[in-house]
Coordinates of C-alpha atoms and ligand atoms in Angstrom, one line a residue:
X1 CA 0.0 0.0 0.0
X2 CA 3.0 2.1 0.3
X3 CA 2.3 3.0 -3.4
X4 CA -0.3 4.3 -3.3
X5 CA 0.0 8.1 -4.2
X6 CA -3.7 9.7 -3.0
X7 CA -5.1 13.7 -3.9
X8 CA -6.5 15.6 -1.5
X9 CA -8.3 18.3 -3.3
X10 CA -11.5 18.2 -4.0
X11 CA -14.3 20.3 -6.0
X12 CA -16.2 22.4 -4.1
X13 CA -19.6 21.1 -5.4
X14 CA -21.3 18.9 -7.9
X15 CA -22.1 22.3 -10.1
X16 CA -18.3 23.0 -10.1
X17 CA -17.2 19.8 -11.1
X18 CA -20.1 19.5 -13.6
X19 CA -18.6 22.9 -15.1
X20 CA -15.3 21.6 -15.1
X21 CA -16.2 18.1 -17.1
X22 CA -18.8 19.9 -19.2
X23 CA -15.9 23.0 -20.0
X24 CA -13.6 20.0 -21.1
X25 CA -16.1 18.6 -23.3
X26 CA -17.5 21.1 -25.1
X27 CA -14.4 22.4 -27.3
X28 CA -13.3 23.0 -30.7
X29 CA -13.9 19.0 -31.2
X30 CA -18.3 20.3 -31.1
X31 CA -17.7 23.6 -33.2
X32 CA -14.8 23.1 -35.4
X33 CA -14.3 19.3 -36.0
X34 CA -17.7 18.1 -35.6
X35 CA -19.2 20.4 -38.4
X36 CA -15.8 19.5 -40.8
X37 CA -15.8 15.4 -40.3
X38 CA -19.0 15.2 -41.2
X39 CA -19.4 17.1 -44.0
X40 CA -15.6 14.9 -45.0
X41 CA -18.1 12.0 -44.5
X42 CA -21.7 12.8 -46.3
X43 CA -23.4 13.8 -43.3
X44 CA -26.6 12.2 -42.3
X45 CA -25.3 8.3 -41.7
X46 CA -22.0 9.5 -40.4
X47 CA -23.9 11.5 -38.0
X48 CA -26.6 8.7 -36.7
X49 CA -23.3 6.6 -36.1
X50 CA -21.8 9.3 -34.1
X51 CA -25.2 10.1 -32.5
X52 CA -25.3 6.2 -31.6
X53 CA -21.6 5.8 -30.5
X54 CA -22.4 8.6 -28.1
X55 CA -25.1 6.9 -26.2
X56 CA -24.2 3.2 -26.6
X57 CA -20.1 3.8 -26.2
X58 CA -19.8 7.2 -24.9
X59 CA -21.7 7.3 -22.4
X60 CA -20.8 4.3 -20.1
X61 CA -17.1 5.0 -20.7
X62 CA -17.8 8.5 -19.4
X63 CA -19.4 7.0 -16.6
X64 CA -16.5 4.4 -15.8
X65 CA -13.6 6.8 -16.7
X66 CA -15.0 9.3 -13.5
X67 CA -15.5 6.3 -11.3
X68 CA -12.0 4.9 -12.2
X69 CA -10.9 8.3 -10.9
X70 CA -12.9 8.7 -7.9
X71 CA -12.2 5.1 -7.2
X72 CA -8.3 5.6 -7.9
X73 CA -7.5 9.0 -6.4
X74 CA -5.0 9.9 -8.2
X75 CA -3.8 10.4 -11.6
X76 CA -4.8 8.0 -14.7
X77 CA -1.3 6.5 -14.3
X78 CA -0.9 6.1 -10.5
X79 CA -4.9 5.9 -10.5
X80 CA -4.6 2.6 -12.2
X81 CA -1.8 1.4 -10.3
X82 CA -3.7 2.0 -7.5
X83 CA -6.7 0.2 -8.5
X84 CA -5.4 -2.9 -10.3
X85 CA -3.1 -3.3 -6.7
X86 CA -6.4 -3.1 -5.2
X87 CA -8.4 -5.0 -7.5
X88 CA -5.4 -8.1 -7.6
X89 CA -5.0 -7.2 -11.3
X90 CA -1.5 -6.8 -13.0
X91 CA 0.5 -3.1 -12.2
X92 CA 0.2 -3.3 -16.5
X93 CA -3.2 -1.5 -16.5
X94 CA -1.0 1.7 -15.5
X95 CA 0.3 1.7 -19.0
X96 CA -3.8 2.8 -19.9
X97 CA -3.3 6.0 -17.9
X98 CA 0.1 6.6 -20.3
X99 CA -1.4 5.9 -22.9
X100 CA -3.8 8.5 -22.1
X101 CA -0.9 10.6 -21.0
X102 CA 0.7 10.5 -24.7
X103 CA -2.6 11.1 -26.4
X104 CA -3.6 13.8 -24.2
X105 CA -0.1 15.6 -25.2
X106 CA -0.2 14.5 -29.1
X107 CA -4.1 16.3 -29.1
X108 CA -3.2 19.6 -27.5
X109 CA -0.1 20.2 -30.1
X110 CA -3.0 20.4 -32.9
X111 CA -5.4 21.5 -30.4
X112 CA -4.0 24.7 -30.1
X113 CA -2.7 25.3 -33.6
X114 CA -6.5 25.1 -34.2
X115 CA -7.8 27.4 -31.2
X116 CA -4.5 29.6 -32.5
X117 CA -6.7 30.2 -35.6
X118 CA -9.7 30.9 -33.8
X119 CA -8.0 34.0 -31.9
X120 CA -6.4 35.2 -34.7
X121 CA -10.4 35.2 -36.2
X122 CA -11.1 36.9 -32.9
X123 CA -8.6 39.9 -34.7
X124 CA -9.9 39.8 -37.6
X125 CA -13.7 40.2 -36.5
X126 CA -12.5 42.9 -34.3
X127 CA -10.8 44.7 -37.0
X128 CA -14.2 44.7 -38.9
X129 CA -12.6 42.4 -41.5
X130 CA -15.9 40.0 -41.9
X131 CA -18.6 43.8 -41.9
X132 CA -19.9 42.6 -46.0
X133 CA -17.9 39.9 -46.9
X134 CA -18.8 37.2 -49.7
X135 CA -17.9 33.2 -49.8
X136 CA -15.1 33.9 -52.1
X137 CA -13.4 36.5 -49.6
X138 CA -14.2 34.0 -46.8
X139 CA -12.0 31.5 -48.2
X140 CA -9.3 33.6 -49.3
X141 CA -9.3 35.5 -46.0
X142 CA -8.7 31.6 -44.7
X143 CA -5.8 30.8 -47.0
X144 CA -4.2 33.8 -46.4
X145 CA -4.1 33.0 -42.9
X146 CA -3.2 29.6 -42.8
X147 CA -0.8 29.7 -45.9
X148 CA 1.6 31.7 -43.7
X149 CA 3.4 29.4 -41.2
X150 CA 4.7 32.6 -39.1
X151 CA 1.0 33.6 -38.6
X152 CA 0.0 30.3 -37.7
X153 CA 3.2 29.8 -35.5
X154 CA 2.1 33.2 -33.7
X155 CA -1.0 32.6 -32.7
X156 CA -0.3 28.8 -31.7
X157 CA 2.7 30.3 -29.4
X158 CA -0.2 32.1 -28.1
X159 CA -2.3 29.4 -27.4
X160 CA 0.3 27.4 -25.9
X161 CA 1.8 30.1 -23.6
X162 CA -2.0 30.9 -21.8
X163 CA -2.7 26.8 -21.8
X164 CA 0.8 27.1 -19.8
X165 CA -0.2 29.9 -17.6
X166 CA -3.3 29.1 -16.3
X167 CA -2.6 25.2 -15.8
X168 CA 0.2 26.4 -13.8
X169 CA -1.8 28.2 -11.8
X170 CA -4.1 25.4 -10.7
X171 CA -7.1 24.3 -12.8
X172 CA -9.6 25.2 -10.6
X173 CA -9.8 28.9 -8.9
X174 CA -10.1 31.3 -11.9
X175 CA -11.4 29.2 -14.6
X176 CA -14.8 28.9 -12.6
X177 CA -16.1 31.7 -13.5
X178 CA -14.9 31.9 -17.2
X179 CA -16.9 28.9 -17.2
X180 CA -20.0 30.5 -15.5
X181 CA -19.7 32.9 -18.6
X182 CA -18.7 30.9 -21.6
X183 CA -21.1 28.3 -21.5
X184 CA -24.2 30.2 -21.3
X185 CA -22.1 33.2 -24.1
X186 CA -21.8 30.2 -26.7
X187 CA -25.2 28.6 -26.4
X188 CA -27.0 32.3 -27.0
X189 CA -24.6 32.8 -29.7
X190 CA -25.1 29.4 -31.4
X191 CA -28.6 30.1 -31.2
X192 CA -28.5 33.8 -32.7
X193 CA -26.6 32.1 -35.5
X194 CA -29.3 29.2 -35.9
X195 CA -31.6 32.2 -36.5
X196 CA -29.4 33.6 -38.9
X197 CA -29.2 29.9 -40.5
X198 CA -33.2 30.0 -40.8
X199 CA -33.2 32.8 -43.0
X200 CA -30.8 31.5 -45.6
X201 CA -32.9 29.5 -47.3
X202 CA -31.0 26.3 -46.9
X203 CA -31.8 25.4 -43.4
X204 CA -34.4 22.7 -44.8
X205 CA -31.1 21.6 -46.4
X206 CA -29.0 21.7 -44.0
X207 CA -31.3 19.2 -41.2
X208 CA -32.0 16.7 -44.5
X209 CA -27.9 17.0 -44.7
X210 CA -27.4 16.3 -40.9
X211 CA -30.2 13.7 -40.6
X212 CA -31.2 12.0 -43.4
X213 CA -29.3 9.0 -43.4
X214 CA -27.8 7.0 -46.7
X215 CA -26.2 4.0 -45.3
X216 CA -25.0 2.7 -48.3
X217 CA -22.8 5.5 -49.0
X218 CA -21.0 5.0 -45.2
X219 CA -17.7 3.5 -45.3
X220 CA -16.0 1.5 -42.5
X221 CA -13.4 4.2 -42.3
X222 CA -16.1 6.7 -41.9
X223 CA -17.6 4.5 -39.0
X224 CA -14.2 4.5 -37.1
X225 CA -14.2 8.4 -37.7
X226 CA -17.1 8.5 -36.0
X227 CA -16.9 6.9 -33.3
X228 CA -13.3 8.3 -32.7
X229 CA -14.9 11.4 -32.4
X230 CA -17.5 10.4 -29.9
X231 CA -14.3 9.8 -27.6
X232 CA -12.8 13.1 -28.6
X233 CA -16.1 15.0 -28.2
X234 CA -16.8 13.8 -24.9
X235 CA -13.0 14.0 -23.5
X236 CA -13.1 9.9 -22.8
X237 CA -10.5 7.6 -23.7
X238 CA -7.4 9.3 -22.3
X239 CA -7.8 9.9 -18.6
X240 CA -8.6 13.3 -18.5
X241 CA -12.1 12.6 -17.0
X242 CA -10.6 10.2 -14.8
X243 CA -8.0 13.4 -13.5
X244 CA -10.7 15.4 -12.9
X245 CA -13.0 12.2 -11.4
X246 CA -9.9 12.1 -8.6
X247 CA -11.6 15.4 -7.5
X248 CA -14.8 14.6 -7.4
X249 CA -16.8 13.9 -3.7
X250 CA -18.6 10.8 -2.4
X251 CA -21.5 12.6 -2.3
X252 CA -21.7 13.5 -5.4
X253 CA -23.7 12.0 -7.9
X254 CA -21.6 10.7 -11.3
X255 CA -24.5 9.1 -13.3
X256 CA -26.1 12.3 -13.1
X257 CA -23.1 14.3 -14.2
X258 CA -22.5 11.6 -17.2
X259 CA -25.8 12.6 -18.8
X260 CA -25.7 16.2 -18.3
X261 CA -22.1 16.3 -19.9
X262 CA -23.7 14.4 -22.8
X263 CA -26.7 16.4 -23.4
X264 CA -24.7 20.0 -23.6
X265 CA -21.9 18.3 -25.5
X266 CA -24.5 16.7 -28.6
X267 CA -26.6 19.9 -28.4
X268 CA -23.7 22.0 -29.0
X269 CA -22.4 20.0 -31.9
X270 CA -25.6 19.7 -33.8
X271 CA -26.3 23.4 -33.1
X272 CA -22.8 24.5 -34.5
X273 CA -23.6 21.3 -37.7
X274 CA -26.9 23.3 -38.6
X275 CA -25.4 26.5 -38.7
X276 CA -22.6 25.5 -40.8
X277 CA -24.4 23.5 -43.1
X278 CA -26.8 26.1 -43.8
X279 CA -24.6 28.2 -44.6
X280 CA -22.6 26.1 -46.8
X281 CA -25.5 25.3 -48.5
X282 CA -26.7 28.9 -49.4
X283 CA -23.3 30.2 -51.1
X284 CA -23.0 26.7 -52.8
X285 CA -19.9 25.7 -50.8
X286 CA -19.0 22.4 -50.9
X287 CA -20.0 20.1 -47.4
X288 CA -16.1 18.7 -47.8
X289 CA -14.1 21.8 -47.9
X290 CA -11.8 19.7 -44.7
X291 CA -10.6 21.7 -41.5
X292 CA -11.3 24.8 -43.0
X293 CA -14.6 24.5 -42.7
X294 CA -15.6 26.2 -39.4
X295 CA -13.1 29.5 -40.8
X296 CA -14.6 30.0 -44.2
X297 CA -18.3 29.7 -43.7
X298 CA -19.2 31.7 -40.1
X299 CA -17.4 34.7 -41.2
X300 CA -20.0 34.9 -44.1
X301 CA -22.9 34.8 -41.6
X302 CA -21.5 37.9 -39.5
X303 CA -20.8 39.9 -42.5
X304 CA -24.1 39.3 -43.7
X305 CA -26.6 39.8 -40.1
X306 CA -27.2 42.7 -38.2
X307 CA -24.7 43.4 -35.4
X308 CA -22.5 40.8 -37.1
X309 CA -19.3 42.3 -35.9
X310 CA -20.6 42.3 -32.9
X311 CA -21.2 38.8 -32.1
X312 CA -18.6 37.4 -34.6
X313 CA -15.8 38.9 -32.1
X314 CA -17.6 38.0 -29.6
X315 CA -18.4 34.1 -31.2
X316 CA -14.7 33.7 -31.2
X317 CA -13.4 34.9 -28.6
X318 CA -16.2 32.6 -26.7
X319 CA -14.8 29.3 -29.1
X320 CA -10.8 30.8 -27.7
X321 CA -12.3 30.1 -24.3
X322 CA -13.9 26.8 -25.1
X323 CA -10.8 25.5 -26.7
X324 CA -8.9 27.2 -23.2
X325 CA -11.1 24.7 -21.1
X326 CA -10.4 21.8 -23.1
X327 CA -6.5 22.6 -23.4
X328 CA -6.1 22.3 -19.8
X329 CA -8.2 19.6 -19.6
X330 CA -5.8 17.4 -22.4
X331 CA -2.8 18.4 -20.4
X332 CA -4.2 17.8 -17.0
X333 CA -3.4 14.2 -17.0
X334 CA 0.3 14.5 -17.7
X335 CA 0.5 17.6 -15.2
X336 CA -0.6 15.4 -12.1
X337 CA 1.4 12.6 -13.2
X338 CA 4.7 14.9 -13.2
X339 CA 3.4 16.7 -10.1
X340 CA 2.7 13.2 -8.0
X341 CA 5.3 11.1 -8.8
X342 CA 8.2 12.4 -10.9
X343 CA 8.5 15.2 -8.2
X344 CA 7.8 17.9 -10.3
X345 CA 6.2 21.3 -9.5
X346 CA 2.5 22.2 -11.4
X347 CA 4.8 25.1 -13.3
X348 CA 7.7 23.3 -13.8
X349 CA 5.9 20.4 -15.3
X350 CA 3.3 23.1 -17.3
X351 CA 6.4 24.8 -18.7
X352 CA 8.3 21.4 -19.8
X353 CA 5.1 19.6 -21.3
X354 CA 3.9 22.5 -22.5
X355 CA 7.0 23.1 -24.7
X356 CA 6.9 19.9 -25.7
X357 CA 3.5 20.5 -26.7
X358 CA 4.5 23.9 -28.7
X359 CA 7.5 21.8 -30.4
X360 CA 5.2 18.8 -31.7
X361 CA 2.6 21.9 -32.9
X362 CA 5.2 22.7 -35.9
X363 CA 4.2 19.9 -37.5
X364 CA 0.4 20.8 -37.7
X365 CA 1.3 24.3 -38.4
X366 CA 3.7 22.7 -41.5
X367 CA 0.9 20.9 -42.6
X368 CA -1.3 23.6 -43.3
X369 CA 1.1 25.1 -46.1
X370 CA 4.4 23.8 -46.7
X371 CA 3.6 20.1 -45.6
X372 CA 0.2 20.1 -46.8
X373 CA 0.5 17.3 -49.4
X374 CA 3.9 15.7 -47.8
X375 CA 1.5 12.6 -47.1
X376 CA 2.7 10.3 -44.6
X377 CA 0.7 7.3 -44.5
X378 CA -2.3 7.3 -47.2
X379 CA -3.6 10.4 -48.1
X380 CA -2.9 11.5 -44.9
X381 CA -0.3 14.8 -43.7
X382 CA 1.2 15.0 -40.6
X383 CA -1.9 16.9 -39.0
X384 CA -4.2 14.6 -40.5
X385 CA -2.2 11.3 -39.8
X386 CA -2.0 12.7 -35.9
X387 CA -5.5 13.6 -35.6
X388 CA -5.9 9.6 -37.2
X389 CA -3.7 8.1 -35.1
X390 CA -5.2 9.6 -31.6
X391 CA -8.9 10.3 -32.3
X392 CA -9.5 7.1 -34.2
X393 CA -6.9 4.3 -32.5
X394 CA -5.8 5.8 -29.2
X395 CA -9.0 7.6 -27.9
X396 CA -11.1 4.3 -28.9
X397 CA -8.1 1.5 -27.1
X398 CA -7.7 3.6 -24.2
X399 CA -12.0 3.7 -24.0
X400 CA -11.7 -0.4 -24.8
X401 CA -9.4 -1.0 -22.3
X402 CA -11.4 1.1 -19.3
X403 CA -14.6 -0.8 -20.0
X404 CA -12.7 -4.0 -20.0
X405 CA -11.3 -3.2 -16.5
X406 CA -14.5 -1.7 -14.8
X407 CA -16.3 -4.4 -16.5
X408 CA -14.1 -7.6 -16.0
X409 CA -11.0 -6.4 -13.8
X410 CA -12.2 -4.0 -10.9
X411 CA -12.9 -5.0 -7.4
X412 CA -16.9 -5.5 -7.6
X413 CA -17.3 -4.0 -4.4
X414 CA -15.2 -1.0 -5.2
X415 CA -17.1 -0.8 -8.6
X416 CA -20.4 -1.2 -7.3
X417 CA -19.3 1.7 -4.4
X418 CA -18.6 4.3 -7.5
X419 CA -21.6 3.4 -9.9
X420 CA -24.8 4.9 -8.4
X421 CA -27.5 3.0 -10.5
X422 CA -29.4 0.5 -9.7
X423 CA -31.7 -2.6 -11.1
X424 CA -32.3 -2.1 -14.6
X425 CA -30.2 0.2 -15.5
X426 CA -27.2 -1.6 -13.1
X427 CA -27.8 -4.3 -15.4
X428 CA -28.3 -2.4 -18.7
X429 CA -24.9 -0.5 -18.1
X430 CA -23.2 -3.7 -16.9
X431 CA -24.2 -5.2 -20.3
X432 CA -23.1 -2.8 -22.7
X433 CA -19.6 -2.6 -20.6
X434 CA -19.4 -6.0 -20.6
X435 CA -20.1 -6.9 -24.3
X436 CA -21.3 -3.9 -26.3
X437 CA -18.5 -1.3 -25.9
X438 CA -15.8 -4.1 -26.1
X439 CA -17.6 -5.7 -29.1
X440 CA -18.7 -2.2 -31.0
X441 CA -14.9 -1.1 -30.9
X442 CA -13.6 -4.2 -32.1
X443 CA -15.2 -4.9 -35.0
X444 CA -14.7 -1.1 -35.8
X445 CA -10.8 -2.0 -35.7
X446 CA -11.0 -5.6 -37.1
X447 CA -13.1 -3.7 -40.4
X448 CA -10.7 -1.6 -40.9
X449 CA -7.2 -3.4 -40.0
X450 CA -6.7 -4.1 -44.0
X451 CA -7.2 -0.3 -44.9
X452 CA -5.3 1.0 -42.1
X453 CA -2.8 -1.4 -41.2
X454 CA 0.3 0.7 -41.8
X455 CA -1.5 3.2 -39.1
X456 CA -2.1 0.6 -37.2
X457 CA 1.4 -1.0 -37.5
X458 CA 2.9 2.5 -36.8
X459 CA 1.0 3.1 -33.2
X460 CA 1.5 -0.7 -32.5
X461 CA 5.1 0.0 -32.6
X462 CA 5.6 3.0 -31.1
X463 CA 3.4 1.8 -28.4
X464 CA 5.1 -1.3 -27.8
X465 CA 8.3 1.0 -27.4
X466 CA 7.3 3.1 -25.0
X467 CA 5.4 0.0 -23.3
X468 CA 9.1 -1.7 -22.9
X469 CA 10.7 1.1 -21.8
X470 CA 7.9 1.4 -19.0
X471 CA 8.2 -2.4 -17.8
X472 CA 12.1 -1.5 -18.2
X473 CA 11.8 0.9 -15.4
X474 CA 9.4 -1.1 -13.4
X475 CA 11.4 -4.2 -13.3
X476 CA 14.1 -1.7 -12.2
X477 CA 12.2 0.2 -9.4
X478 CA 11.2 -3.1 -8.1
X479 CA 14.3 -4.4 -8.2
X480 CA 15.4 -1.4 -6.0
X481 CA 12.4 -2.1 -3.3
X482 CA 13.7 -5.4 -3.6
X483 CA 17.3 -4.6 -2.5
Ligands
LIG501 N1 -13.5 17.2 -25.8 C1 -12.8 18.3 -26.3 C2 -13.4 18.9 -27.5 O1 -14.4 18.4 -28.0 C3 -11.3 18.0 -26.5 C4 -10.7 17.3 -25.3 C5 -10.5 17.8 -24.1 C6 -10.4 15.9 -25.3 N2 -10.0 16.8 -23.3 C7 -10.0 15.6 -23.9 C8 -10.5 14.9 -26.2 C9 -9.6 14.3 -23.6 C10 -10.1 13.6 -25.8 C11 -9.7 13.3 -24.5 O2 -12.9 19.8 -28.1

């Protein structure tokens, strides 16, 4: 038991810590990526697949990844050291909260290349650049920005160095109330906007885009897309619900959090899908214009609506905050590890991940000019092989392997102590850990391994690097207790 590394913080209420999850949840993955992936994958079947992966997937891994956290106390990586000791399970389940570490790390270096963007729109609104402006200016004003890797370099300094300063200053204290403001800001603004989107003319189109479904046109790869993003939407999959599950209370209710987290999150992404849409269907922009999506249709709808400069500056500023919640949140799980047991202070260890983070950004930033068609594996550039390799394989494995261990490994007493539900839906959720998570992200994998091999190949390896050179250091450590 000497091992075991316990937090002592806590939230100060269920509200807080329901502000905090639903802060990390709602980010640039509901406004930016949601809108972009699935007009990359035709819309309506896509969506129904991400819709379902949400509530059959999502949300009983939310629900175990907060437990594991409450149950664990402690960061994903100690948390599951912690809890396989407990549980008699093998010390290897820590290597879930590294994974989760790594991918948390990988995310935030495009993460903030992206929220860099949506600052330096925060500028350009501001500066009155959007007052008039048609679809053809929109998507020049994008290129423009984008094409210049100084710009983008700039702003995703920027990004990085506020991610830095506030998670070094603790999570908690001064990000409550920026929460208080920003999630109520972006819902009136997002519905402003869908008012705007009912006047275009295309909103008819835009819902039959969103949620008329053509299965036969959905590919397996799309599938995985999808439910990849359902991880990524909801912050599962990597620990960072777990880091901020170590705060929660006993007397706090988890199951009810779960749901309220996945409400907000879904609304907010099919809010920001309808508005996008809509307007990419009334300037006859094409659904699969990629990450530039977001950038090159909004701008049209504040140069077109009364007080658009007005609530485009404020629109982005209110994403830059969005995006700031869910930074901290991807960087929160590698922050506690360093603080807890490498030693390291919360700045010390903000300032060395976070330039790590910065350094691993150049690619992203590369791949939007210079590197754009450097493809790596596939059709696939090293933003787009990233986003891949941690959205679609990571997110999903790390998600498999909680379920597995809440479902099959954990102490039933301790597991039954965390989840709150009971009867039916006790059994219900036992179920679809048991056998529909496990079996859902399986066959996603198994449908695509001859597509995507050479991904897969790729993580496979590098994981089972990193994996060795983590046994490497337990054998060693244990060999020192030993001595
Ligand atoms: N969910 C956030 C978004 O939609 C991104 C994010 C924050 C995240 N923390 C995470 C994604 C942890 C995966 C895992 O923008």
């Amino acid at each position: 038991m000497s091992l075991l590394k316990l937090s002592k913080q806590s939230w100060s209420s269920q509200t807080v810590f329901i502000m905090a999850a639903v802060g990390s949840a709602v980010g640039l993955g509901n406004i930016w990526k949601f809108p972009y992936i699935a007009g990359d994958n035709g819309g309506g079947a896509f969506v129904l697949v991400y819709l379902a992966c949400i509530a059959i997937i999502g949300l009983p891994i939310l629900l175990s990844e907060i437990a594991l956290g409450r149950a664990g106390q402690a960061n994903p990586v100690q948390a599951m050291a912690n809890l396989a000791h407990q549980s008699k399970s093998t010390r290897l389940w820590a290597g879930l909260g590294f994974n989760g570490v790594l991918a948390g790390l990988l995310i935030l270096s495009f993460y903030t290349v992206i929220a860099g963007l949506a600052l330096a729109y925060f500028f350009n609104s501001l500066q009155g650049l959007f007052v008039g402006i048609e679809s053809e200016q929109a998507q020049s004003l994008f290129d423009d920005t984008v094409s210049n890797p100084w710009t983008l370099l700039f702003w995703h300094s920027l990004m990085v160095l506020l991610t830095i300063l506030i998670v070094s200053r603790g999570v908690r204290g001064g990000l409550e109330k920026a929460i208080n403001m920003m999630m109520p800001g972006l819902f009136l603004i997002l519905l402003v906007l869908l008012g705007y989107a009912t006047t275009t003319g295309a909103f008819g189109q835009s819902w039959a885009f969103m949620f008329s479904a053509d299965f036969s046109k959905l590919s397996w790869q799309a599938v995985m897309v999808a439910m990849g993003h359902a991880f990524f939407t909801l912050s599962i999959g990597l620990g960072t619900m777990m880091a901020y599950g170590a705060y929660v209370g006993k007397d706090m209710s988890i199951a009810k959090a779960s749901i309220i987290i996945v409400i907000m999150d879904t609304l907010i992404a099919v809010l920001a899908g309808l508005v996008v849409f809509s307007i990419v269907f009334a300037n006859d922009l094409a659904p699969g214009a990629g990450p530039g999506l977001l950038f090159q249709t909004l701008p049209i709808a504040f140069g077109q609506m009364g007080a658009g400069w007005l609530f485009g500056t404020l629109f982005f500023l209110l994403v830059v905050m969005a995006a700031l919640t869910s930074a901290i949140s991807l960087i929160e799980p590698a922050i506690s590890w360093f603080e807890q047991n490498w030693g390291f202070s919360r700045a010390k260890a903000a300032w060395l991940l976070g330039s790590l983070v910065w350094f691993v950004g150049l690619g992203t930033v590369l791949s939007f000019n210079y590197w754009e068609a450097l493809y790596i594996i596939g059709e696939r550039n090293f933003f787009s092989l990233l986003d891949f390799i941690t959205s679609s394989i990571m997110l999903p494995l790390g998600g498999l392997f909680i379920g597995v261990f809440v479902a099959w490994a954990m102490r039933p007493d301790i597991r039954e102590a965390q989840i709150e539900l009971k009867g039916r839906l006790l059994a219900l959720f036992n179920f679809s850990l048991r056998y529909v998570t496990p079996l859902a992200v399986i066959l996603v994998f198994a449908s695509n391994v001859a597509s995507e091999w050479r991904t897969i190949a790729l993580v496979m390896m590098v994981s089972v690097g990193i994996y060795g050179l983590y046994i490497y250091k337990m054998l060693k450590r244990a060999k020192c207790l030993s001595n």
